[in-house]
Coordinates of C-alpha atoms and ligand atoms in Angstrom, one line a residue:
Chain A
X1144 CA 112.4 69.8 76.9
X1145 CA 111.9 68.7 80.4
X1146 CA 114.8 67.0 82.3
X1147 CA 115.2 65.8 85.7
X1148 CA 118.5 64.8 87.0
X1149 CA 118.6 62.4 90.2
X1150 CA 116.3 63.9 92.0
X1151 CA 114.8 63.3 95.3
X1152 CA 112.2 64.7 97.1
X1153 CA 111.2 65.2 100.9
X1154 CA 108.2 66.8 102.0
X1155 CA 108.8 69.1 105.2
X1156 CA 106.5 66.3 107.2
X1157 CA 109.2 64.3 105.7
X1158 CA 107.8 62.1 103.4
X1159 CA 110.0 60.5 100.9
X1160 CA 108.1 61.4 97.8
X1161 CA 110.8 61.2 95.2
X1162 CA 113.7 59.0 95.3
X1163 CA 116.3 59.4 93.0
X1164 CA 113.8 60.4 89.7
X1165 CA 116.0 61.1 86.4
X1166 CA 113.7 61.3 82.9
X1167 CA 113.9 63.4 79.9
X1168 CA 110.8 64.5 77.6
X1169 CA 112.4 66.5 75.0
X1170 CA 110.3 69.0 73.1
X1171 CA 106.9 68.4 71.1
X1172 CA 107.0 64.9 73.0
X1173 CA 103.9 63.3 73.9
X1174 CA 104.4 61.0 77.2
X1175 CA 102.1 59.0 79.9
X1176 CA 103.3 59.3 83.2
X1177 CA 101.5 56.0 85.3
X1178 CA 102.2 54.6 88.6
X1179 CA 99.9 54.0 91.6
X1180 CA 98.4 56.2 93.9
X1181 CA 101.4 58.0 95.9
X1182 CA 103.8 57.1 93.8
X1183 CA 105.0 60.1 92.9
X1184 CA 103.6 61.3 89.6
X1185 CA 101.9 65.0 91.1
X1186 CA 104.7 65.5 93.1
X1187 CA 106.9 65.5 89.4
X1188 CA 104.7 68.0 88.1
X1189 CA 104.6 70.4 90.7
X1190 CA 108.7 70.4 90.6
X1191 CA 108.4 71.2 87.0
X1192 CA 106.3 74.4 87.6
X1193 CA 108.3 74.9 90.5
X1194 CA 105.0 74.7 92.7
X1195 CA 107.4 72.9 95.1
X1196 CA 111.2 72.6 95.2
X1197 CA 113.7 69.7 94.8
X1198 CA 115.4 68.5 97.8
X1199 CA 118.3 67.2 96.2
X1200 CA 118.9 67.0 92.0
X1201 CA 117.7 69.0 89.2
X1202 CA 115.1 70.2 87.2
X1203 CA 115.6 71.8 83.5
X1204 CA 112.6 73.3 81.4
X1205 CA 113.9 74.1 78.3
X1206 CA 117.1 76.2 79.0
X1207 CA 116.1 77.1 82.5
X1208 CA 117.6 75.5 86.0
X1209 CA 114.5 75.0 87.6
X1210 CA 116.2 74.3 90.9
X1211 CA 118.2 77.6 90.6
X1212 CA 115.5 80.1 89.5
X1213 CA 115.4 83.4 90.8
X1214 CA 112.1 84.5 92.6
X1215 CA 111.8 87.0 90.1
X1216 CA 112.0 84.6 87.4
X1217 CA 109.6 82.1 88.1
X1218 CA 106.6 83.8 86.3
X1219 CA 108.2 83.1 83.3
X1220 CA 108.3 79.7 84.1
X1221 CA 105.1 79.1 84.9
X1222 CA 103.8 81.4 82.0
X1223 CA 105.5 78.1 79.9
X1224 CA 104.6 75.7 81.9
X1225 CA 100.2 75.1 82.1
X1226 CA 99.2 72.5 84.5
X1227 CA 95.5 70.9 84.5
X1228 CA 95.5 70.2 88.0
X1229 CA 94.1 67.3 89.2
X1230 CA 91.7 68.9 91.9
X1231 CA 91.3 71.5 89.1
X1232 CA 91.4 74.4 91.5
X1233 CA 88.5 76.7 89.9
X1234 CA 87.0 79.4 91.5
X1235 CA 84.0 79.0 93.1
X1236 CA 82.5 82.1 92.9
X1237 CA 83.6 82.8 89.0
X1238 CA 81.6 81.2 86.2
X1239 CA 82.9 79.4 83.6
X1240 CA 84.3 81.9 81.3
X1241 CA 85.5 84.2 84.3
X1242 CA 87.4 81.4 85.4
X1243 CA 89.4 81.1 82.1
X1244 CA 89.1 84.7 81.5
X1245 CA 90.8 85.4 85.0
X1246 CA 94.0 83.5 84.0
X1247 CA 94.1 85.9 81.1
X1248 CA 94.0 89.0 83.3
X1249 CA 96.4 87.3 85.8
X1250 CA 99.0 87.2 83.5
X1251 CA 98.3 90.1 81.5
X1252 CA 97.2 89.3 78.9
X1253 CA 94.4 91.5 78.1
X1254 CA 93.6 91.7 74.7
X1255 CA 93.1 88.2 74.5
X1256 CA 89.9 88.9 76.9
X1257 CA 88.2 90.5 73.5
X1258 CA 89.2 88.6 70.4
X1259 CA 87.6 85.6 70.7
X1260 CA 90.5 83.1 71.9
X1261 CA 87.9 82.5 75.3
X1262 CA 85.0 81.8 73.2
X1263 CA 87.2 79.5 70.7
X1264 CA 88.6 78.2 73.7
X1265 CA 85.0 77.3 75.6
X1266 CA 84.0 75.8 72.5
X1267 CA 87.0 73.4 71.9
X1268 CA 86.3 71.7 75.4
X1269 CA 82.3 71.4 74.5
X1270 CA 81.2 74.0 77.4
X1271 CA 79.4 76.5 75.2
X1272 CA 76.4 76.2 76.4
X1273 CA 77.9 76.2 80.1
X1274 CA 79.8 80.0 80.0
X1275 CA 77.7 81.3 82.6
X1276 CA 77.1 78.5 84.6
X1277 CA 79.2 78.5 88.2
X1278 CA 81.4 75.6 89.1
X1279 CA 79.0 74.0 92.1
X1280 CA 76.4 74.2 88.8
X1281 CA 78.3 72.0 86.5
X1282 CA 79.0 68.2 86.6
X1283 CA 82.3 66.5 87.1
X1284 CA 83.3 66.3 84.1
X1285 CA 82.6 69.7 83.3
X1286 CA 84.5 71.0 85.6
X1287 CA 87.2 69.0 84.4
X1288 CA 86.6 70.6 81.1
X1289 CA 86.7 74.2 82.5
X1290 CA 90.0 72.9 84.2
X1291 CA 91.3 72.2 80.9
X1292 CA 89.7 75.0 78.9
X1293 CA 91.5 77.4 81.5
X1294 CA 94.9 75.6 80.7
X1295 CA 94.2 75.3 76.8
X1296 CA 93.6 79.2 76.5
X1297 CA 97.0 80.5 78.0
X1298 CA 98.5 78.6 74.8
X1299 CA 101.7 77.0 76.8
X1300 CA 104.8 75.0 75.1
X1301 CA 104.3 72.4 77.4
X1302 CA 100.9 71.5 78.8
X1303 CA 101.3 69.2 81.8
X1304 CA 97.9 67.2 82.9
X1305 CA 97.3 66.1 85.9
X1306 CA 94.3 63.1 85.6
X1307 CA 93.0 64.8 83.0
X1308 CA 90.6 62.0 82.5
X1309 CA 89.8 61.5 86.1
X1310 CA 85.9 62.6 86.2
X1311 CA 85.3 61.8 82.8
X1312 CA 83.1 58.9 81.0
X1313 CA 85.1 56.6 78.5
X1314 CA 84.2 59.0 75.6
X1315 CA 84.6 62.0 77.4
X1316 CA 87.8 61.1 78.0
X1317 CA 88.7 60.3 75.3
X1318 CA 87.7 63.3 73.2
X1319 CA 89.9 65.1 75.9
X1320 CA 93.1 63.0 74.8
X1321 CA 92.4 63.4 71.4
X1322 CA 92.3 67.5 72.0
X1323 CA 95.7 66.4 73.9
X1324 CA 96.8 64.8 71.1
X1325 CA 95.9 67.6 68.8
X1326 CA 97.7 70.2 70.6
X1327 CA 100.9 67.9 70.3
X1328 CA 100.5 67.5 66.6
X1329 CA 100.5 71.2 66.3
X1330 CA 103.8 72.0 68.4
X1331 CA 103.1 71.5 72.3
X1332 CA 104.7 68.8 74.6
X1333 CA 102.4 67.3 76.0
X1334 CA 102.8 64.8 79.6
X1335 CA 99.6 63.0 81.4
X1336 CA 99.9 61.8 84.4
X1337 CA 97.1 59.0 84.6
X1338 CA 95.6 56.0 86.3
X1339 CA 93.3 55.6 82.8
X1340 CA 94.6 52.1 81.9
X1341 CA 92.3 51.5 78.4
X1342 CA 93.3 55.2 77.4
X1343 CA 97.3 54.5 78.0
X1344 CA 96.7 50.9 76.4
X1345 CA 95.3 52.2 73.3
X1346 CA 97.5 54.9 72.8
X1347 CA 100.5 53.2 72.6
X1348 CA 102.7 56.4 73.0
X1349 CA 105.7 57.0 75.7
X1350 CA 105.0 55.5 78.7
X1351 CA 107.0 56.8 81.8
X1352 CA 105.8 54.4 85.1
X1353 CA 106.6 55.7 88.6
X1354 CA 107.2 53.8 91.6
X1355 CA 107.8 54.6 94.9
X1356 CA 109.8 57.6 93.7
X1357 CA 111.7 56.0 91.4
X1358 CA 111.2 55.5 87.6
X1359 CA 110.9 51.9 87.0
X1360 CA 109.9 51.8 83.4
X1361 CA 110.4 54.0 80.4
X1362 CA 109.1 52.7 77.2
X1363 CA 109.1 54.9 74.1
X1364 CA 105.4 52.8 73.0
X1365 CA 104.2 51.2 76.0
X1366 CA 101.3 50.0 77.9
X1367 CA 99.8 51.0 81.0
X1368 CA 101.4 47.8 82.8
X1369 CA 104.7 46.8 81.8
Chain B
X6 CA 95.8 100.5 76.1
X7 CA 97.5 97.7 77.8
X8 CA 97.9 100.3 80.6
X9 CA 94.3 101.3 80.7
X10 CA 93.2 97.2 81.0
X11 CA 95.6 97.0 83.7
X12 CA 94.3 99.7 85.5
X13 CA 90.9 99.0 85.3
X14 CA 91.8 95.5 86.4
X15 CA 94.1 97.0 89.4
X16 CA 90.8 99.2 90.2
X17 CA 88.3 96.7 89.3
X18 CA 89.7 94.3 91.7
X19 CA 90.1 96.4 94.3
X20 CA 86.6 97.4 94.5
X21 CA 85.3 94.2 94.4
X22 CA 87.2 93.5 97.7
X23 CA 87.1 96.5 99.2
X24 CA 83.1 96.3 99.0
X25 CA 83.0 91.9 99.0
X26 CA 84.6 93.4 102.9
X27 CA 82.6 96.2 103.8
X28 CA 82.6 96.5 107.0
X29 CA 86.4 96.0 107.6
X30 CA 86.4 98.8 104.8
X31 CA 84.6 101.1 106.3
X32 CA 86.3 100.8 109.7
X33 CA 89.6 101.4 108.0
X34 CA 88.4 104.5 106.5
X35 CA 87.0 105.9 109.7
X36 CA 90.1 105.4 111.6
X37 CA 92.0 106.8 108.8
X38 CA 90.0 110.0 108.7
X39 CA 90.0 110.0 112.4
X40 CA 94.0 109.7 112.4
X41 CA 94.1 112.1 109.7
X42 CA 91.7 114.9 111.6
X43 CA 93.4 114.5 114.7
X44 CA 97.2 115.2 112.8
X45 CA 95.8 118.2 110.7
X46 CA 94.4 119.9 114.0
X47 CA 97.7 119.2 115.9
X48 CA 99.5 120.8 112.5
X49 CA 97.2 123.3 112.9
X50 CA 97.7 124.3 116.4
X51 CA 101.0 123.6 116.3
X52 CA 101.6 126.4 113.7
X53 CA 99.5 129.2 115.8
X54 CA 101.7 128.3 118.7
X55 CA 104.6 128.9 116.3
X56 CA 103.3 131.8 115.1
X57 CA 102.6 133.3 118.7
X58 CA 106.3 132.4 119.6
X59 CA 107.6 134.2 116.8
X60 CA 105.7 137.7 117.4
X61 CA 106.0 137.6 120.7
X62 CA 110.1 136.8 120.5
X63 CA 109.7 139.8 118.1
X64 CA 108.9 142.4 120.8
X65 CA 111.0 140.4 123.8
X66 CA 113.4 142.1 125.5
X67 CA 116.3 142.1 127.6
X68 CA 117.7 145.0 129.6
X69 CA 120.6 144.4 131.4
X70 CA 121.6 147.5 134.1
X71 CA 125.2 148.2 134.0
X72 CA 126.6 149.8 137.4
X73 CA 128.1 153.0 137.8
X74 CA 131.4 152.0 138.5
X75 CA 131.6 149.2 135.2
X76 CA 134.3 150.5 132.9
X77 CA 133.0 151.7 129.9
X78 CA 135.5 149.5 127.5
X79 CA 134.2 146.6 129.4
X80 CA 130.6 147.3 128.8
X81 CA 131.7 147.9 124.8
X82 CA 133.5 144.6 124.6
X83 CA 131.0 143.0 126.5
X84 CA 128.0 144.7 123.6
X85 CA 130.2 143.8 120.8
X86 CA 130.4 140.1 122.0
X87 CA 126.5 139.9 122.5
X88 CA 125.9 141.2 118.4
X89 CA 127.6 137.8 117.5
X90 CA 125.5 135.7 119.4
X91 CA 122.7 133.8 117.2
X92 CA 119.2 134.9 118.2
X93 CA 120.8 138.0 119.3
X94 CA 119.0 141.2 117.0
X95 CA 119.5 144.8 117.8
X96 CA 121.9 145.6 121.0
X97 CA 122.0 149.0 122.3
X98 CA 123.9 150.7 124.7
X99 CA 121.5 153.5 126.8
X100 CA 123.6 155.4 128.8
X101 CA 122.8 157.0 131.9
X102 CA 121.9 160.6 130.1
X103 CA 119.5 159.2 127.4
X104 CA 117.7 157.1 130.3
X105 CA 117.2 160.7 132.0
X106 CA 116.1 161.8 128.6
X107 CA 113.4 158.6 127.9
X108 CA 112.5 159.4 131.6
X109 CA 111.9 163.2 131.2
X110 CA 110.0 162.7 128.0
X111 CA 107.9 159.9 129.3
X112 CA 107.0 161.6 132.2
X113 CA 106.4 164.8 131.9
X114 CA 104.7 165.8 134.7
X115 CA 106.8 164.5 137.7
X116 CA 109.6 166.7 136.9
X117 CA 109.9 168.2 139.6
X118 CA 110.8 164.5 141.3
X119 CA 114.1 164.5 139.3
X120 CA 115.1 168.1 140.8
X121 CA 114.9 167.2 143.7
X122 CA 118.1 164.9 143.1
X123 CA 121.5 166.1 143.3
X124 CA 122.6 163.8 140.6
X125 CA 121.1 161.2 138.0
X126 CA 119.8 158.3 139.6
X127 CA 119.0 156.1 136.4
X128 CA 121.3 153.7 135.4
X129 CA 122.8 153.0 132.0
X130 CA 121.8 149.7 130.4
X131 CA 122.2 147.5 127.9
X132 CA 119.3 146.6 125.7
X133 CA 118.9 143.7 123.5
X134 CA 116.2 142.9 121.0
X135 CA 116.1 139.0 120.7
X136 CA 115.0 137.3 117.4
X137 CA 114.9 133.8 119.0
X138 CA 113.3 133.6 122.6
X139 CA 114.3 130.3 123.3
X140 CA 118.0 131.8 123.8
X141 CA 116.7 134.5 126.5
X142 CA 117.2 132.3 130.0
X143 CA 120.7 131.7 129.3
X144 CA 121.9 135.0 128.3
X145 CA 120.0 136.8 131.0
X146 CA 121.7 133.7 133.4
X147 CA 124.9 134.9 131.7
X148 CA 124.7 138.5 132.3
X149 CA 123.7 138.4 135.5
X150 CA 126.3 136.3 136.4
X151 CA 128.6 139.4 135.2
X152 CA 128.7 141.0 139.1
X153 CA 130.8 143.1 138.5
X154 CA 129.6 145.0 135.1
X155 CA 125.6 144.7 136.0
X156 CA 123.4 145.4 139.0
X157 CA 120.1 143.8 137.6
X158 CA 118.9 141.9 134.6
X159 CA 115.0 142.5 133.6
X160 CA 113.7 139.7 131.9
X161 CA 110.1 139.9 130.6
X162 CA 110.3 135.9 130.4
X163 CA 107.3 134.8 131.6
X164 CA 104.6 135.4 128.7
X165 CA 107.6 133.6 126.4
X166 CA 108.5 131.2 128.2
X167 CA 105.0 129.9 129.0
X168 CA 104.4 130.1 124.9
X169 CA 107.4 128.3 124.1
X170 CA 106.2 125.7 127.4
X171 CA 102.7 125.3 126.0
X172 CA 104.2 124.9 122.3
X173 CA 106.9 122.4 122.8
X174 CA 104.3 120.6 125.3
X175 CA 101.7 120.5 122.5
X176 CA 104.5 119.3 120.2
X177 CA 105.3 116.2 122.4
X178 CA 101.7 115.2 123.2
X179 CA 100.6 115.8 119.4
X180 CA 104.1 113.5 118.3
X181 CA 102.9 110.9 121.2
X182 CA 99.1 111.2 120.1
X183 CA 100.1 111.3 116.0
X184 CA 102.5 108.4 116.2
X185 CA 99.5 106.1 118.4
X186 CA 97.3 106.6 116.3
X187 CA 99.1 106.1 112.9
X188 CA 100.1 103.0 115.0
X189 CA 96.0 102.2 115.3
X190 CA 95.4 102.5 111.8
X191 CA 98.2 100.8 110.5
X192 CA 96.8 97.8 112.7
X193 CA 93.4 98.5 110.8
X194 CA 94.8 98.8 107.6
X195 CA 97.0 95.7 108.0
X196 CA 94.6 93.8 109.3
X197 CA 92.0 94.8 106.5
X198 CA 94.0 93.8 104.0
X199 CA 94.9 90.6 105.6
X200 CA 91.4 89.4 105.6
X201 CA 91.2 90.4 102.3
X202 CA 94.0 88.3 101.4
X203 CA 92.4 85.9 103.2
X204 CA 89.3 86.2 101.1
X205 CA 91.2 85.7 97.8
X206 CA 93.7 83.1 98.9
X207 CA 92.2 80.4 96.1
X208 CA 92.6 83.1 93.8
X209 CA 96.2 84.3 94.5
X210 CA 97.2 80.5 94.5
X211 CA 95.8 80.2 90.7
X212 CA 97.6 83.5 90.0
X213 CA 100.9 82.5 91.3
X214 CA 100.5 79.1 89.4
X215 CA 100.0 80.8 85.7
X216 CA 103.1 82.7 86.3
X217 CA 101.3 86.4 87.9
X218 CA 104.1 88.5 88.5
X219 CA 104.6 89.6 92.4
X220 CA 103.7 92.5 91.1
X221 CA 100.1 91.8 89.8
X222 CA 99.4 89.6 92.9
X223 CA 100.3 92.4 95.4
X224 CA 98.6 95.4 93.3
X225 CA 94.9 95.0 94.1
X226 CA 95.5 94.7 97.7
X227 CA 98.2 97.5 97.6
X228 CA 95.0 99.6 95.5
X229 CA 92.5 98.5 98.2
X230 CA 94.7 100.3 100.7
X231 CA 95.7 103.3 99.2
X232 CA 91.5 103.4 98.1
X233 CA 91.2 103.2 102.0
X234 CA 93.6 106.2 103.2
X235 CA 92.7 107.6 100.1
X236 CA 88.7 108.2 101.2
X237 CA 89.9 108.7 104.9
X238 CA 92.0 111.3 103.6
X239 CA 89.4 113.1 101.5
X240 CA 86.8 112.5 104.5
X241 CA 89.5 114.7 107.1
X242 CA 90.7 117.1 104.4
X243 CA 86.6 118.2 103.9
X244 CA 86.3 118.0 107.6
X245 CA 89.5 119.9 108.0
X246 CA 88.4 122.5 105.6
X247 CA 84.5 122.8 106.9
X248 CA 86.0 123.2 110.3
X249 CA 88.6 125.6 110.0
X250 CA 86.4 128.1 107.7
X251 CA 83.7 127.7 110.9
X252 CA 86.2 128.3 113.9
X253 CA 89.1 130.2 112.5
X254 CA 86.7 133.6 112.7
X255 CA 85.4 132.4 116.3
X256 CA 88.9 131.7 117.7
X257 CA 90.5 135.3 116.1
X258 CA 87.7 136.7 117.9
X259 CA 87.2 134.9 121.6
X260 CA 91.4 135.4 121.8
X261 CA 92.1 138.4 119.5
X262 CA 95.6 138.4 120.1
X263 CA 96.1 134.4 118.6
X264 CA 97.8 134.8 115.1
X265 CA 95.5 132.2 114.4
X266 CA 96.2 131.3 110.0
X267 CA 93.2 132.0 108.3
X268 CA 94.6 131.8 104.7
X269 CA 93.0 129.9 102.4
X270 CA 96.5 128.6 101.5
X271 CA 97.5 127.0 104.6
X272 CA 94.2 125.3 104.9
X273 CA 94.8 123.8 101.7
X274 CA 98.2 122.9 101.9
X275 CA 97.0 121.2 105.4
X276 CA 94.4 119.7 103.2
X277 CA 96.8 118.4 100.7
X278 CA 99.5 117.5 103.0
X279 CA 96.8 114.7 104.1
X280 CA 95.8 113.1 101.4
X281 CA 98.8 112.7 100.7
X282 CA 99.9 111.2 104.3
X283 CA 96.4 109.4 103.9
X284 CA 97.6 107.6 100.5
X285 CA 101.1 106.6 101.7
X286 CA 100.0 105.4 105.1
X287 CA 97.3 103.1 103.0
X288 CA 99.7 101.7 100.4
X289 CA 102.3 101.3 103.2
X290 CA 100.1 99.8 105.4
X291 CA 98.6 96.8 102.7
X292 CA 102.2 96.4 100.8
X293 CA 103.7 95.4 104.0
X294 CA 100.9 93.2 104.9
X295 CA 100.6 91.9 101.1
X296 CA 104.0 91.1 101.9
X297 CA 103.7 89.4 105.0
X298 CA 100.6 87.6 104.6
X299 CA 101.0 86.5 101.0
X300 CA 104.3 85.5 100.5
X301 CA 105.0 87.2 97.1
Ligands
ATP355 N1 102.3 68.5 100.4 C1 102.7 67.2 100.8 N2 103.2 67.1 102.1 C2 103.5 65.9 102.5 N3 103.5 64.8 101.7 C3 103.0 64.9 100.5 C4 102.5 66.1 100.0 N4 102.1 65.9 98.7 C5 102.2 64.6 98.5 N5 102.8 63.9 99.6 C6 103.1 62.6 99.6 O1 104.1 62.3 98.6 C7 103.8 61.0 98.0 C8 103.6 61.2 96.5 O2 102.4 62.0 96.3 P1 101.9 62.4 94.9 O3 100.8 63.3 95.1 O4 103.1 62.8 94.1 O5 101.4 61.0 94.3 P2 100.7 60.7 93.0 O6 101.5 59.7 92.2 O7 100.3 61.9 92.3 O8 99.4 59.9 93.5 P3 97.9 59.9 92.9 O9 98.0 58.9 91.7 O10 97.1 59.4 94.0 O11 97.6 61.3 92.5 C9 102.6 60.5 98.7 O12 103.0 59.6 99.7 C10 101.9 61.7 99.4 O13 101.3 61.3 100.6
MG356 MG1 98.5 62.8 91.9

């Protein structure tokens, strides 16, 4: 469950990124978040993992007060929270594996390193026969594979994707929203944040549209255009 | 087993920076053994001075000569007053027949000198036996201001006082000296660990964003600084112990009378004392900077 309540957001250069933003996702929901460029739609998710903080309003993951967290608590947040990032942010000088193996150590958990849950993991997204390969070696939509791969194997409650589909060919892309869709059948919620038209036409789910900071639409089966 | 992974990540991070940054590394570890050497010696030299202060306040006296005319109650009072003062040891009262008795025995041959006289010239005096030579310049100041009770107060200050001089001046240079140079390598160490913090800030970004706890951010960098003073340390305590089994010997025998310690046990309590400063200075030194320069 994901609610924000009236919020508003200003970025210390003071741009007005939010204005006034109230939407719910309850739990195992699977919803599109659309809207055009700057509208608002990263912004949203990096209040959710508490990557930035509201100015005014508030933010609730599950039973938690996002906007009230203790420093000491936000691990725990984010440990719930796994965000495919739409720069994907891997390391450059880790290969493939090490890249989703390093989130494992990060957050301690260290006997997933050894029983198989990487290689499972590597496999799901297609990048087998990429493991060893080093991000500057792999194409676009690789990378955007490792990006997901690195989000899939921490095994969140609510997987948040940033343009997941960004990089990728039609059917590329689409096997990654069907692996999206899989992991919502089986218990996660699921939100994408996307500028994929076809992909949020064909779909048909919950459609959440952004504009200027404010949500303008919210249709429980809609299409990317209102 | 979840502790041994964590270690080995701790570790295994920490190496990789420490070496991904070598020559920052090995800088730090110089001026930390440098730091380390120079503190051990001052220890060192410190605790001969101390140990010279202490024999020699062992044997320092002070004689006070009472007149002839002093009443002898005042002189008693004045000897029962002086056993209560601290640093104050033995306090005896040599009256003017025993100093013609110490005088006959000690010399022997210049009798004659002494028959000559119609009466006893020596006076009686007061002497004290002082456990803490640091107190001797007042008291004597003290007694001698008693005109009326003593003629003369022998002091056999200098030898002391130049000890306690040279000692408390060694202190105060070796504080000033310690204290700059802790200063220079916490600057090293600090910045060390900043430019490793620098080097990983795409990976401490993706750590904080899974939900790493401050904890596991800050522990490699805190491990690559206590890896840091921990090698300096090791470097100076070999150094320390090298040196000291070459000069002690030379030293006791160029200035025989320096109480120089050449027990194995103070070299290696020197020796442990710092690794031990060597380790916290390290960890110190890269948790505050973690801490500044990271934001976690
Ligand atoms: N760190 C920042 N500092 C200042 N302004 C920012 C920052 N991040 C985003 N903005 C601004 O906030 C507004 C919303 O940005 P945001 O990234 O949320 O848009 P978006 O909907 O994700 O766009 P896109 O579809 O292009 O990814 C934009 O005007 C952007 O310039
Ligand atoms: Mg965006």
């Amino acid at each position: 469950m994901i609610v924000l309540e009236d919020v508003h957001k200003v970025y210390p250069n003071g741009t007005q990124a939010l204005n006034g933003v109230s939407l719910e996702i309850p739990e195992r929901d699977f919803a599109f978040l659309v809207g055009p460029s700057g509208a608002g739609k990263t912004t949203i998710i990096r209040l959710i993992n508490r990557d930035e903080t509201v100015t005014t309003g508030s933010v609730f993951v599950e039973a938690t007060d996002v906007t009230r967290l203790r420093r000491r608590d936000v691990p725990s947040l984010r440990r719930r929270v796994g965000v495919i990032y739409q720069d994907y942010k891997l390391l450059p000088s880790l290969t493939v594996r090490q890249n989703v193996e390093f989130v494992l150590k990060a957050t301690n958990e260290f006997d997933h390193l050894s029983d198989g849950l990487v290689e499972e993991t590597l496999a799901t997204v297609g990048l087998t026969r990429r493991t060893n390969h080093y991000p500057h070696q792999l194409s676009g939509g690789e990378q955007q594979r490792t990006a997901i791969a690195r989000a899939l194997v921490r095994r969140c409650p609510i997987l948040v994707a940033d343009e997941p589909t960004g990089n990728l060919d039609q059917e590329s892309g689409w096997e990654t929203i069907q692996l999206l869709v899989q992991l919502n059948a089986r218990g996660t919620t699921v939100v994408i944040a996307t500028h994929n038209r076809t992909l949020v036409d064909t779909m048909r789910r919950r459609v959440i549209e952004i504009e200027r900071g404010r949500v303008v639409r919210d249709e429980p089966e809609g299409g990317y255009y209102g | 087993m979840a502790r041994l992974h964590v270690a080995r990540y701790l570790l295994g991070s920490a190496f990789t920076g420490l070496w991904r940054n070598r020559t920052m590394t090995g800088g730090a570890i110089v001026t930390t053994a440098i730091m380390l050497i120079t503190l051990a010696g001052f220890l060192a030299i410190n605790d001969t001075l101390n140990q010279m202060v202490t024999a020699l306040g062992r044997k320092s006296n002070l004689i006070a000569y009472v007149r002839d005319e002093a009443r002898p109650t005042q002189v008693t009072a004045i000897i029962d007053d002086l056993r209560t003062r601290p640093g104050v040891g033995e306090v005896q009262f040599v009256s003017k027949e025993d100093a013609l008795a110490i005088f006959e025995s000690r010399f022997v041959d210049q009798r004659d000198i002494l028959d000559v006289l119609q009466s006893n010239p020596l006076p009686a005096s007061v002497e004290l036996r002082l456990n803490n030579p640091a107190v001797v310049p007042e008291l004597a100041q003290e007694l001698q201001a008693m005109t009326a009770v003593f003629d003369d107060v022998v002091v056999p200050l200098d030898v002391v006082e130049e000890v306690i001089g040279i000692s408390n001046l060694a202190r105060v240079a070796g504080s000033v000296i310690i204290i700059a140079l802790t200063g220079v390598t916490l600057f090293v160490i600090v910045n060390t660990i900043r430019i490793a913090v620098f080097a990983r800030r795409q990976e401490i970004e993706i750590m904080k964003l899974v939900g790493a706890t401050d904890w596991f951010v800050r522990g490699p960098f805190v491990a690559e600084g206590a890896i840091i003073g921990g090698i300096g340390a090791g470097i100076a305590a070999i150094a320390l112990v090298v040196l000291y089994a070459q000069a002690a010997p030379v030293v006791t025998r160029i200035v025989s009378f320096l109480p120089v310690s050449t027990d194995t046990d103070f070299v290696r309590n020197l020796a442990v004392f710092t690794l031990l400063v060597g380790l916290i200075v390290g960890s110190l030194g890269s948790y505050f900077s973690v801490r500044r320069y990271l934001s976690v």
